[in-house]
PDB file of C-alpha atoms and ligand atoms in Angstrom:
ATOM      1  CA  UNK A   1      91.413  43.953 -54.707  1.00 80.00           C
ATOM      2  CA  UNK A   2      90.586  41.716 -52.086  1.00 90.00           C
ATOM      3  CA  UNK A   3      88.662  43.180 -49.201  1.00 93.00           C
ATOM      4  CA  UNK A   4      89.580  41.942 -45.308  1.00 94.00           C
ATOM      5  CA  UNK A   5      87.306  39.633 -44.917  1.00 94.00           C
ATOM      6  CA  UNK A   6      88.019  37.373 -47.918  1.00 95.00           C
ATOM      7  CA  UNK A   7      91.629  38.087 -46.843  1.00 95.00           C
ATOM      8  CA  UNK A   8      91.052  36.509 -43.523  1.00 95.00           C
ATOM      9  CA  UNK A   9      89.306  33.807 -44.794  1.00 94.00           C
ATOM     10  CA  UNK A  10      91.703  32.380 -46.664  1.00 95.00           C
ATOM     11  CA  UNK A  11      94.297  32.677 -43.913  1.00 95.00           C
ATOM     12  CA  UNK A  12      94.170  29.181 -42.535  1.00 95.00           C
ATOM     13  CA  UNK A  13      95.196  27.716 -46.639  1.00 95.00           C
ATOM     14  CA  UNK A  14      97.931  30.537 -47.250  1.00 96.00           C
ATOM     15  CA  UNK A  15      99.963  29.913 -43.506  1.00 94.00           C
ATOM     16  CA  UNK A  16      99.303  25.773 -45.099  1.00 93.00           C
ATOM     17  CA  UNK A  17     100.543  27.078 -48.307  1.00 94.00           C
ATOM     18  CA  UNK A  18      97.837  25.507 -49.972  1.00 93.00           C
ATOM     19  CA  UNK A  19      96.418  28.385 -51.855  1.00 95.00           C
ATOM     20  CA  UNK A  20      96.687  28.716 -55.921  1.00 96.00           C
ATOM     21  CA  UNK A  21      98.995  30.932 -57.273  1.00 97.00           C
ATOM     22  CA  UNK A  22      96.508  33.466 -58.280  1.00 96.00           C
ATOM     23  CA  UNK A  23      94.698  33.779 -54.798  1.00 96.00           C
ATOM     24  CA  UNK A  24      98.059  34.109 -53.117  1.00 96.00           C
ATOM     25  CA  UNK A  25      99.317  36.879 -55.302  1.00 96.00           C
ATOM     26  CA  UNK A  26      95.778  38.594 -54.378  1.00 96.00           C
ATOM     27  CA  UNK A  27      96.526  37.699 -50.967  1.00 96.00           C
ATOM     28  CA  UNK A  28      99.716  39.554 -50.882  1.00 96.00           C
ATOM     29  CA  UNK A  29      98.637  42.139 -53.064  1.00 96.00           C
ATOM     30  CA  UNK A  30      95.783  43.447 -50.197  1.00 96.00           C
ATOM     31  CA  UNK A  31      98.626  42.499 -47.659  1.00 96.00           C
ATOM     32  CA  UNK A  32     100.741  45.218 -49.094  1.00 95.00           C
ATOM     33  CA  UNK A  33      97.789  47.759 -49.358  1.00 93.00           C
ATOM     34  CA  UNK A  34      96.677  46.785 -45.510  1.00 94.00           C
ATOM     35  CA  UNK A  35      98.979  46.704 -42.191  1.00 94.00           C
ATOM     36  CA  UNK A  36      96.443  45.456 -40.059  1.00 94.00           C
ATOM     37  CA  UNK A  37      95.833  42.457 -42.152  1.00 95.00           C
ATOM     38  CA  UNK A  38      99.197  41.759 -41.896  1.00 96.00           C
ATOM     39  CA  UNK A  39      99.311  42.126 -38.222  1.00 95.00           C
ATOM     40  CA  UNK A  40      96.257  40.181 -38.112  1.00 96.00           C
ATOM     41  CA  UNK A  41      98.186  37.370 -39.880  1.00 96.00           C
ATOM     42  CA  UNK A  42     101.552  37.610 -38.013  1.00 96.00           C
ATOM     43  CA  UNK A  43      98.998  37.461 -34.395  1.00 95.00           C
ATOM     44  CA  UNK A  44      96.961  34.183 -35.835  1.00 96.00           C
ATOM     45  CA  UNK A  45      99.856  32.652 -36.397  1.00 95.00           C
ATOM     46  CA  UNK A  46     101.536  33.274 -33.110  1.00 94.00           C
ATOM     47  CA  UNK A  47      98.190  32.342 -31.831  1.00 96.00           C
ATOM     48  CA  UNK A  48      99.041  28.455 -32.234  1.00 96.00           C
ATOM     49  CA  UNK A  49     103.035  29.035 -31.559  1.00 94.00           C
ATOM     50  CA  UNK A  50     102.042  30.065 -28.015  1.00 94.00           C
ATOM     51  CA  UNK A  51      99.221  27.917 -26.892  1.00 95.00           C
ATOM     52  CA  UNK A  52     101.256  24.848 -28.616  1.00 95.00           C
ATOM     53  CA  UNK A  53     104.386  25.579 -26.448  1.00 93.00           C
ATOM     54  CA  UNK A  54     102.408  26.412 -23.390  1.00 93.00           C
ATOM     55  CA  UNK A  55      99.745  23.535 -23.579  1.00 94.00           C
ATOM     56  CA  UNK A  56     102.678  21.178 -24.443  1.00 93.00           C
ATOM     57  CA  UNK A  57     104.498  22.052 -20.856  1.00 90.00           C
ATOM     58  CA  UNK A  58     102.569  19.602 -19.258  1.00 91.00           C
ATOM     59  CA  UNK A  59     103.939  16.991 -17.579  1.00 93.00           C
ATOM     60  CA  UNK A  60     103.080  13.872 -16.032  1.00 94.00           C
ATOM     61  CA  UNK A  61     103.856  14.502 -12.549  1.00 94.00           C
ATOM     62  CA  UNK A  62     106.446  12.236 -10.568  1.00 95.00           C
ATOM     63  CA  UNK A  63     103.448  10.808  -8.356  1.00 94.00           C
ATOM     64  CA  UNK A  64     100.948  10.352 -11.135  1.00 94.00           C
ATOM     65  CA  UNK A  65     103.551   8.007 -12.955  1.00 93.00           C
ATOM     66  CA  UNK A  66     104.448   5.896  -9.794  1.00 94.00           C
ATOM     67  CA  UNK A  67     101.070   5.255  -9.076  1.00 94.00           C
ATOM     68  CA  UNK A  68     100.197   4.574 -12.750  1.00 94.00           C
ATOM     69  CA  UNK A  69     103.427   1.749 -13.271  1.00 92.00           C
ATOM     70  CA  UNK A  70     101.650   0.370  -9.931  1.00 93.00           C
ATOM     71  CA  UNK A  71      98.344  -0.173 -11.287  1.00 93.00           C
ATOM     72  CA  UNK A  72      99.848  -1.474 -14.447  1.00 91.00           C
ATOM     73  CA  UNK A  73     101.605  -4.007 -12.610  1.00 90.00           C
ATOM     74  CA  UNK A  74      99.166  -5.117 -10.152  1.00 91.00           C
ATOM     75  CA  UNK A  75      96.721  -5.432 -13.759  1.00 89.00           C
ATOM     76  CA  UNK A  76      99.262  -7.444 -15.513  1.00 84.00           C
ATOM     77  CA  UNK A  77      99.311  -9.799 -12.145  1.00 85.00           C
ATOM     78  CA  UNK A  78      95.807  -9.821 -11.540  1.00 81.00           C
ATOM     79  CA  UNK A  79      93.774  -8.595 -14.746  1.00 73.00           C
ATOM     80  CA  UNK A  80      90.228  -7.609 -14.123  1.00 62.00           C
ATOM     81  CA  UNK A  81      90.694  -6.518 -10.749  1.00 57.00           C
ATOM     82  CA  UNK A  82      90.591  -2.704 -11.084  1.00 52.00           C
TER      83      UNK A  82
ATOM     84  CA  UNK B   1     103.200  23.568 -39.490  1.00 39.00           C
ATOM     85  CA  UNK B   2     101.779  20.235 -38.756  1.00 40.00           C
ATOM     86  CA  UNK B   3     104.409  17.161 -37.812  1.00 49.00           C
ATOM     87  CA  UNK B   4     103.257  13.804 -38.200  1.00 57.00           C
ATOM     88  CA  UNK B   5     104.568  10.922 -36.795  1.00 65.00           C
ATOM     89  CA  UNK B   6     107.949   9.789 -38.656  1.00 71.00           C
ATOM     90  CA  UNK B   7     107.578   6.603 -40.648  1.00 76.00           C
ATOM     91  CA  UNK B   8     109.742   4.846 -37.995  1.00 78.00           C
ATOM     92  CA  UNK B   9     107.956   5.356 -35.478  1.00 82.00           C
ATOM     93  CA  UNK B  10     105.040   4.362 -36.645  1.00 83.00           C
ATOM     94  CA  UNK B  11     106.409   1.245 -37.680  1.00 87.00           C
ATOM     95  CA  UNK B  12     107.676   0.652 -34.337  1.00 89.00           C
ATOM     96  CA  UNK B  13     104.684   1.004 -32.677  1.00 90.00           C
ATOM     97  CA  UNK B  14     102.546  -1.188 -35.452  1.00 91.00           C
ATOM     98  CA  UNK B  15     105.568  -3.913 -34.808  1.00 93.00           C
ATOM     99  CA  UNK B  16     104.741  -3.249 -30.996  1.00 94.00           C
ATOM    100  CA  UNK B  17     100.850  -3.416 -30.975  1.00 95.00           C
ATOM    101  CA  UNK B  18     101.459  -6.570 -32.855  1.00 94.00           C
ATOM    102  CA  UNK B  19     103.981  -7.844 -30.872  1.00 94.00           C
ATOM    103  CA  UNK B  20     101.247  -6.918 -27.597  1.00 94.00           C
ATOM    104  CA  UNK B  21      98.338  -8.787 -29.561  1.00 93.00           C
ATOM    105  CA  UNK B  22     100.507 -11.920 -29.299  1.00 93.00           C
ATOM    106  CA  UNK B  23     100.727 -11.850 -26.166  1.00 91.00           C
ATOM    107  CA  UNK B  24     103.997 -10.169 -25.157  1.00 93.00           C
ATOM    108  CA  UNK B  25     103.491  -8.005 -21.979  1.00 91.00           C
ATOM    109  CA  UNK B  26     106.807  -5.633 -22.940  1.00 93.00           C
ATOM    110  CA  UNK B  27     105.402  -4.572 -25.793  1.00 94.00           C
ATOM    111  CA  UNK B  28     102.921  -3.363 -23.762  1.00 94.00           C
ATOM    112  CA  UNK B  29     104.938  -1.539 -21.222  1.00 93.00           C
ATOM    113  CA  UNK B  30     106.661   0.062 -24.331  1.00 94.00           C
ATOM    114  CA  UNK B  31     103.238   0.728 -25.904  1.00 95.00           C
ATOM    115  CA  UNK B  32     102.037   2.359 -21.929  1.00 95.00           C
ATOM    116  CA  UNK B  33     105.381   4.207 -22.010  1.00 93.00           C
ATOM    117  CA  UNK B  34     105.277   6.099 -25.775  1.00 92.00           C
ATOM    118  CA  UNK B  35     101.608   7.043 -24.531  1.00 95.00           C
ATOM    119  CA  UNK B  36     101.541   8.121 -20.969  1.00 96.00           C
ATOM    120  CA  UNK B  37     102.541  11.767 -21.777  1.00 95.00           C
ATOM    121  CA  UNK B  38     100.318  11.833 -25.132  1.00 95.00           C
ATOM    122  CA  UNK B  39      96.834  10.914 -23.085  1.00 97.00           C
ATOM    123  CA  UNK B  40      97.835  12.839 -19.491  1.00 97.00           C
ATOM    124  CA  UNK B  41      98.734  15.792 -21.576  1.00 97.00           C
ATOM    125  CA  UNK B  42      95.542  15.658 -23.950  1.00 97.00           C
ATOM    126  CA  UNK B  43      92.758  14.966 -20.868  1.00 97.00           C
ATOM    127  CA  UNK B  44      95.022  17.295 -18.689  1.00 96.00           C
ATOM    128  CA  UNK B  45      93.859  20.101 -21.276  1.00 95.00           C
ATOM    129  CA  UNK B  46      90.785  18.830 -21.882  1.00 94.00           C
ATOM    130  CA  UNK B  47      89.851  18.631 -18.008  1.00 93.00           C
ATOM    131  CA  UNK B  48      92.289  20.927 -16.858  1.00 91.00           C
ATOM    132  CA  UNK B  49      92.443  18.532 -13.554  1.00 93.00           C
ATOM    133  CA  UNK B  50      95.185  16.559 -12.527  1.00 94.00           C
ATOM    134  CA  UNK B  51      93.159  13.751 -10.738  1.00 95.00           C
ATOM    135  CA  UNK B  52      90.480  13.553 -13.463  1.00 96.00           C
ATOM    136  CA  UNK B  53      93.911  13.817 -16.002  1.00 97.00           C
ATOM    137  CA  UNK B  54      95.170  11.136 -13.699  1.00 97.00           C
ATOM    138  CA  UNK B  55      91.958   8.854 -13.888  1.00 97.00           C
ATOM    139  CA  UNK B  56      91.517   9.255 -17.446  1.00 97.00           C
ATOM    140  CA  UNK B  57      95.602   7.743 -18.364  1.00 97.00           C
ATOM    141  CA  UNK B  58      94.674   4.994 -15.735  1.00 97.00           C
ATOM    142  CA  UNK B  59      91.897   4.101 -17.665  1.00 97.00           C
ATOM    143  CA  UNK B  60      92.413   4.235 -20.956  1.00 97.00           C
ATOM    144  CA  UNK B  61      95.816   2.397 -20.478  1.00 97.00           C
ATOM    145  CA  UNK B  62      94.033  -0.216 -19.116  1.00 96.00           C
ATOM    146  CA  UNK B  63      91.418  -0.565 -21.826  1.00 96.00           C
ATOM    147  CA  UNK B  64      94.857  -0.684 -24.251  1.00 95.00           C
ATOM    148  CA  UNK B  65      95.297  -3.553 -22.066  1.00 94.00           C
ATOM    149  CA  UNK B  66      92.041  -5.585 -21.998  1.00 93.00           C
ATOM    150  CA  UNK B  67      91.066  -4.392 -25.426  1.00 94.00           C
ATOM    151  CA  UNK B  68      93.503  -4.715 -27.504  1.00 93.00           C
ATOM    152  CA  UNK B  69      92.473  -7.822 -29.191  1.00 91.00           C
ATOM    153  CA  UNK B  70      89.670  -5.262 -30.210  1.00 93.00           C
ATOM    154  CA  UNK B  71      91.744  -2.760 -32.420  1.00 94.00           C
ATOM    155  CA  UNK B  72      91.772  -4.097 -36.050  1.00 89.00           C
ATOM    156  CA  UNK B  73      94.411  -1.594 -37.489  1.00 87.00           C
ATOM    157  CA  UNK B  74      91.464   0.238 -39.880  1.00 87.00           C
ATOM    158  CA  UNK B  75      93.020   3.107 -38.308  1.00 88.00           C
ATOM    159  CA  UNK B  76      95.734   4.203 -37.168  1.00 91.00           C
ATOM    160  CA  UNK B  77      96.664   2.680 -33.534  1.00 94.00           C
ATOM    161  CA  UNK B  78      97.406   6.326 -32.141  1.00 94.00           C
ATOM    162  CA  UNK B  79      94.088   7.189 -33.770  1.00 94.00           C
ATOM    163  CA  UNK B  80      92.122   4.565 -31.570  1.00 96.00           C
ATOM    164  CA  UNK B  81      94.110   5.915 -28.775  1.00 97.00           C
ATOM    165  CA  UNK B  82      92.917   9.474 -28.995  1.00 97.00           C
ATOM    166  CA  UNK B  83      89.634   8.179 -29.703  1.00 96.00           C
ATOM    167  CA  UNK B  84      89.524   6.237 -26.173  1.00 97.00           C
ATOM    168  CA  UNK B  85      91.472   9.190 -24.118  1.00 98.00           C
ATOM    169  CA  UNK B  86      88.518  11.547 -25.497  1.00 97.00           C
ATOM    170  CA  UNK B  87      85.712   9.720 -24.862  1.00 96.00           C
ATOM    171  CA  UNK B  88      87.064   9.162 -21.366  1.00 97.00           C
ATOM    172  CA  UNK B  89      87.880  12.474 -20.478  1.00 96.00           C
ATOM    173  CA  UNK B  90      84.489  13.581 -22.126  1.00 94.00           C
ATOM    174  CA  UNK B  91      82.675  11.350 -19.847  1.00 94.00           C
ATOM    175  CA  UNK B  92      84.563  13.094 -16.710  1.00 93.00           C
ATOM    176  CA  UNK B  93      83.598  16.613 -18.105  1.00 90.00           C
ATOM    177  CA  UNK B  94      79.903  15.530 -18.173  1.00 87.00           C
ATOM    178  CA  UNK B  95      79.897  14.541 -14.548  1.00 83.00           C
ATOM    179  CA  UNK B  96      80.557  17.923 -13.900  1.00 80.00           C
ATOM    180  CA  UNK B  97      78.697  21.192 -13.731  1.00 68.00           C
ATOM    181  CA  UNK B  98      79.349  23.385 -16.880  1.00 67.00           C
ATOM    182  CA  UNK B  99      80.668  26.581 -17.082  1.00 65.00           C
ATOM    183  CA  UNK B 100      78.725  28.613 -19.718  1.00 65.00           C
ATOM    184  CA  UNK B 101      80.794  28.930 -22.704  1.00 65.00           C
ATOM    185  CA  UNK B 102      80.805  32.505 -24.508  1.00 70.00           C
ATOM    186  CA  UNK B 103      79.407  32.932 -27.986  1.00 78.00           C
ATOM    187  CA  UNK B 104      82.315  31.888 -30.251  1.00 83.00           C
ATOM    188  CA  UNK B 105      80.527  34.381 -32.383  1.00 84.00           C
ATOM    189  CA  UNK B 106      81.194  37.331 -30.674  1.00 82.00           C
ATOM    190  CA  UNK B 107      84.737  37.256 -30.742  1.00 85.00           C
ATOM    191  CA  UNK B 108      84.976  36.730 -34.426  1.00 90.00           C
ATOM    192  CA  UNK B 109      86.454  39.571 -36.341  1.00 91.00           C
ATOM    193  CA  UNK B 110      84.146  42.414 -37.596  1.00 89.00           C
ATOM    194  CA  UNK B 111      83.940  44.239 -41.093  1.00 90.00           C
ATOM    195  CA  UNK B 112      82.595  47.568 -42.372  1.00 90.00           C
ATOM    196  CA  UNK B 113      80.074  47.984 -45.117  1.00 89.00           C
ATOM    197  CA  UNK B 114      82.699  46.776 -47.787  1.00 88.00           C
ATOM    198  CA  UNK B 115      84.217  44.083 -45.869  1.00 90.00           C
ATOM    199  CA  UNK B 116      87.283  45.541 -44.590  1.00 90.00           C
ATOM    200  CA  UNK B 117      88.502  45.484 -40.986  1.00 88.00           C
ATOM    201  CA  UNK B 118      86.979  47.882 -38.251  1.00 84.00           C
ATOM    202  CA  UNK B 119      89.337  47.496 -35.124  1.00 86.00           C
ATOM    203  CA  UNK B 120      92.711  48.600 -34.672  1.00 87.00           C
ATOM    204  CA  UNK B 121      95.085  45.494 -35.652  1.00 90.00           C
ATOM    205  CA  UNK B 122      98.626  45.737 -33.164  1.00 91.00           C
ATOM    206  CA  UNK B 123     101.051  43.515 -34.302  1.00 92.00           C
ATOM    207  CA  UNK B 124     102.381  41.948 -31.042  1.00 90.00           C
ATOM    208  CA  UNK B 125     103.621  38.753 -32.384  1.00 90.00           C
ATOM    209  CA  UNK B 126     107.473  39.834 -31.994  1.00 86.00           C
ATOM    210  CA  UNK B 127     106.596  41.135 -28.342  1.00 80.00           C
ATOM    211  CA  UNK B 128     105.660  37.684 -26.643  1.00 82.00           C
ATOM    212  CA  UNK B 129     108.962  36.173 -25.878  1.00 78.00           C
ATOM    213  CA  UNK B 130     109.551  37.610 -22.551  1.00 76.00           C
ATOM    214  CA  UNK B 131     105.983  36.800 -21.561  1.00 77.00           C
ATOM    215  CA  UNK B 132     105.867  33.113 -22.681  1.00 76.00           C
ATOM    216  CA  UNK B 133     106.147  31.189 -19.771  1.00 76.00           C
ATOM    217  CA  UNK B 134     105.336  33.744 -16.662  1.00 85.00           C
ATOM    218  CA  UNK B 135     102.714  32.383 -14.457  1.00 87.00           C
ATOM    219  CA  UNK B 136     100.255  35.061 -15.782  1.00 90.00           C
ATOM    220  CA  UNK B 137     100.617  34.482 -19.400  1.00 90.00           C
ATOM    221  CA  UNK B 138     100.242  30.674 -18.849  1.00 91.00           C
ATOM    222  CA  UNK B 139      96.662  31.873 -16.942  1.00 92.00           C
ATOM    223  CA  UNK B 140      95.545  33.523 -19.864  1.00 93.00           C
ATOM    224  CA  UNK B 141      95.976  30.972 -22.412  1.00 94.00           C
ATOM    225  CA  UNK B 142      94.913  28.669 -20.180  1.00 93.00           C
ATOM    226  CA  UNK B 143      91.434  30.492 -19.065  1.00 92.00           C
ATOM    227  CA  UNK B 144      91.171  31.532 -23.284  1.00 93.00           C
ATOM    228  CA  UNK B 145      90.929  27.931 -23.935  1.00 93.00           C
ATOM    229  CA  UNK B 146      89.194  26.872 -21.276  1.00 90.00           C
ATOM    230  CA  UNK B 147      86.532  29.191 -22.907  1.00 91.00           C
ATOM    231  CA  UNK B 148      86.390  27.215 -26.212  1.00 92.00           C
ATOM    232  CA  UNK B 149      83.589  25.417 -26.648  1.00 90.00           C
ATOM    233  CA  UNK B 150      84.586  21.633 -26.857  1.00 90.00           C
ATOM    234  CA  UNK B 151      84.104  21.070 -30.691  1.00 92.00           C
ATOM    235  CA  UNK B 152      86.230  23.853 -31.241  1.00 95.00           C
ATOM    236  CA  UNK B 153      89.171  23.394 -28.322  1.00 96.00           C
ATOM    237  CA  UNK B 154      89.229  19.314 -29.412  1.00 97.00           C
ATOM    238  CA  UNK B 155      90.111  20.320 -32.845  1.00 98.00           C
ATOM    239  CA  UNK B 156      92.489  22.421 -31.331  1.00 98.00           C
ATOM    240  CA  UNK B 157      94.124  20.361 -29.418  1.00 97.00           C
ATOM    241  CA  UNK B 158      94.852  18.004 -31.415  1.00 97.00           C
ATOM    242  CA  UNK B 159      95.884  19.735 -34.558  1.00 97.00           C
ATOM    243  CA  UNK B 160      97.596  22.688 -33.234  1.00 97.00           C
ATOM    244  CA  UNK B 161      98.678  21.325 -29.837  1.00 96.00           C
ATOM    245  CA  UNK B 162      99.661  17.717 -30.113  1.00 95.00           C
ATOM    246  CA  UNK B 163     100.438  18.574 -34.294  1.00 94.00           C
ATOM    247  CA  UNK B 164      98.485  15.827 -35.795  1.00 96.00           C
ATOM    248  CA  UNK B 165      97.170  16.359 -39.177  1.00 95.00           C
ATOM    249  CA  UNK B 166      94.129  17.404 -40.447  1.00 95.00           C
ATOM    250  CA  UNK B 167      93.153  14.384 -42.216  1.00 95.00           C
ATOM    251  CA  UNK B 168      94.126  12.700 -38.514  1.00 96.00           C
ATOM    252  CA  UNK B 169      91.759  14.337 -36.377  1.00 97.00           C
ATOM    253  CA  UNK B 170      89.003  14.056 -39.109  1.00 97.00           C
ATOM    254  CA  UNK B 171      89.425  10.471 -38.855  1.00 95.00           C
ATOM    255  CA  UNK B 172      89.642  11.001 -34.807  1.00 96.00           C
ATOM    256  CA  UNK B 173      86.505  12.648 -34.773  1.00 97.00           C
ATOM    257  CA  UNK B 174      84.824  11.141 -37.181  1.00 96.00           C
ATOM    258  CA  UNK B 175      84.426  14.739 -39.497  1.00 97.00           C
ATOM    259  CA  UNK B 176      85.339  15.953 -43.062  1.00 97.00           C
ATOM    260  CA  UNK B 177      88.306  17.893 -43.099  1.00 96.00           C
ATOM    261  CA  UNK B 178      86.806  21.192 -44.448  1.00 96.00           C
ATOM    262  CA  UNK B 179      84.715  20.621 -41.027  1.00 97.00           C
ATOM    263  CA  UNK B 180      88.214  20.197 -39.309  1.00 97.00           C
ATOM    264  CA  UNK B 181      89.761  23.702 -41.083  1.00 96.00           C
ATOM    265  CA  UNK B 182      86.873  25.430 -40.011  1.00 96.00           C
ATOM    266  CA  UNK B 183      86.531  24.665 -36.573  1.00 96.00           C
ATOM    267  CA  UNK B 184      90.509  25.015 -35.931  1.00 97.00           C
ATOM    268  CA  UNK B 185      90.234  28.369 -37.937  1.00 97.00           C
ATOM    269  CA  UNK B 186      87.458  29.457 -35.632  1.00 96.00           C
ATOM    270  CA  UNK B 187      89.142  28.516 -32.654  1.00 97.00           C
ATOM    271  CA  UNK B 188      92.062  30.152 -33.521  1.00 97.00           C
ATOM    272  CA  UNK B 189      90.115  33.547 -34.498  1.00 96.00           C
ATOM    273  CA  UNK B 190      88.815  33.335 -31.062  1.00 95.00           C
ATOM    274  CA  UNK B 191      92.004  32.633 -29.328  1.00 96.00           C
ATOM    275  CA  UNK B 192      93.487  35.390 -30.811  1.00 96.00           C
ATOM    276  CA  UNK B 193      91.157  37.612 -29.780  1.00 94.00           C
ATOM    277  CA  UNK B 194      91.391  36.597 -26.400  1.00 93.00           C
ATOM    278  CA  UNK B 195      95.604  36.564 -26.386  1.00 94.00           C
ATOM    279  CA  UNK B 196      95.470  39.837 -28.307  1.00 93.00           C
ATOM    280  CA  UNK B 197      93.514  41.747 -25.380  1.00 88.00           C
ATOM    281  CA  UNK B 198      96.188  40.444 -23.176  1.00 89.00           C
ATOM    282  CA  UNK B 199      99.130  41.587 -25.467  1.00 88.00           C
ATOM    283  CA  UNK B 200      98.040  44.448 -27.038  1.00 85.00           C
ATOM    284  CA  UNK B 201      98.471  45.913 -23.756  1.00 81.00           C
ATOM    285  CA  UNK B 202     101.661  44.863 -22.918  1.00 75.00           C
ATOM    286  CA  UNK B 203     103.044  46.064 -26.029  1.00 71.00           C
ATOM    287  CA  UNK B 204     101.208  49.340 -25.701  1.00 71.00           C
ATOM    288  CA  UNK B 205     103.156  49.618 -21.523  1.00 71.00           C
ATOM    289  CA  UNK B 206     106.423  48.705 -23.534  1.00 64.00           C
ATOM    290  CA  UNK B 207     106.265  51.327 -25.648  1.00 59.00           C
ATOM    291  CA  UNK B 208     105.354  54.303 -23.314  1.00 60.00           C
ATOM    292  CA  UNK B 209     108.454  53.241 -21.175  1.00 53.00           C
TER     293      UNK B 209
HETATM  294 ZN1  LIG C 301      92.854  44.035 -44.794  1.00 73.77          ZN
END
């Protein structure tokens, strides 16, 4: 069997689902044999789930577009100036 | 779990670069429009300051502006766009004193003897829903990346935050994509580490209730 730290190692191709047939069945073979790994999995890949939806939240605020379209404008009248 | 950009899309905005290279100023609004949010959002987390996140969309939509007769379509337009709104942001970062980043090391995870695990592992992925978007959990994914060193947390961002692929940001950052996998896979060792703290003892309060 697999031990942990192979296991982890090939966590970033198995959540891809780019891993051979063989590894993956070894995979899920020490998966079976080890609840922390698989806690360890189910964690890394709620890792990106909740930085992606929290790091995607921001906006462009209200004041930062107006004064963006202005200096867009003025640039398109007058290129160069700014 | 990466999205890239529909094939639409893309050919709108190839149609629209084109359209801006001739000469037509609407493309360009359109072009200014489709990446406003994309470069804020990416120097926002990259500088985690508005005015600098402010700055940095200024300028680079400018450059889109004056330099456009520059881009050559070897890459992908969106790839020369990242490429500007990095370097940018990048330069603002250097202009400012640096906070000593923690040994990425440190927080990797440990093994015994025979390579298996020696912490406790709590599942707590099913137990961050009600936690999401509170003003304290936002701190402490905020503050965990902030603590990335910057190859690590650019790779991040852009594979795992804005969901480019990895063959994209290789080409953004001019590295291989095994060098791609494992920086994101380091960076997201660490960040679980650092979320896990956090969560580990919230689920731990949840279940002595
Ligand atoms: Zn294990």
């Amino acid at each position: 069997m697999i031990c942990c730290k192979e296991c982890l190692d090939l966590l970033y191709d198995y959540i891809e689902g780019s891993l051979d047939q063989e590894t993956t069945d070894s995979l899920e073979e020490h998966f079976q044999e080890c609840p922390p790994c698989i806690s360890f999995m189910k964690t890394y890949k709620s890792t990106t789930t909740i930085c992606r939806d929290t790091l995607n939240q921001v906006q462009v605020p209200d004041a930062v577009r107006e004064a963006l379209l202005k200096v867009l404008k003025e640039n398109k009248e007058h290129p160069g100036e700014n | 779990m990466s999205f890239t950009q529909p094939k639409e899309d893309k050919k709108l905005e190839e149609a629209l670069v084109r359209e801006f290279q001739g000469g037509n100023l609407e493309a360009y609004d359109k072009i200014a429009e489709i990446y406003q949010k994309k470069i804020y959002g990416l120097s926002f987390n990259l500088t985690r300051n508005q005015m600098d996140a402010q700055d940095v969309t200024q300028e680079v939509l400018l450059t889109l502006f004056r330099k456009i007769h520059t881009f050559q379509g070897k890459s992908a337009f969106s790839s020369w766009v990242y490429r500007i709104t990095l370097n940018a942001s990048y330069m603002k970062l250097r202009s400012k004193k640096k906070e000593p980043n923690v040994s990425i090391d440190e927080l990797m995870p440990s093994f015994n003897g025979a390579g298996f695990q020696q912490e406790k592992i709590q599942d707590w992925s099913e137990n961050t829903e009600s936690l999401l978007f509170t003003n304290e959990t936002r701190d402490v994914i905020n503050k965990a990346i902030d603590l990335l060193p910057e190859k690590e947390k650019v790779v991040f961002l852009l594979r795992d935050v804005e969901g480019l692929s990895t063959e994209k940001a290789g080409e953004i950052l001019d590295l291989t994509v095994p060098a791609v996998k494992s920086r994101l896979h380091r960076a997201r060792l660490f960040l679980r580490k650092k979320l896990a703290n956090y969560f580990e003892e919230f689920t731990s309060r949840k279940v002595e209730k």
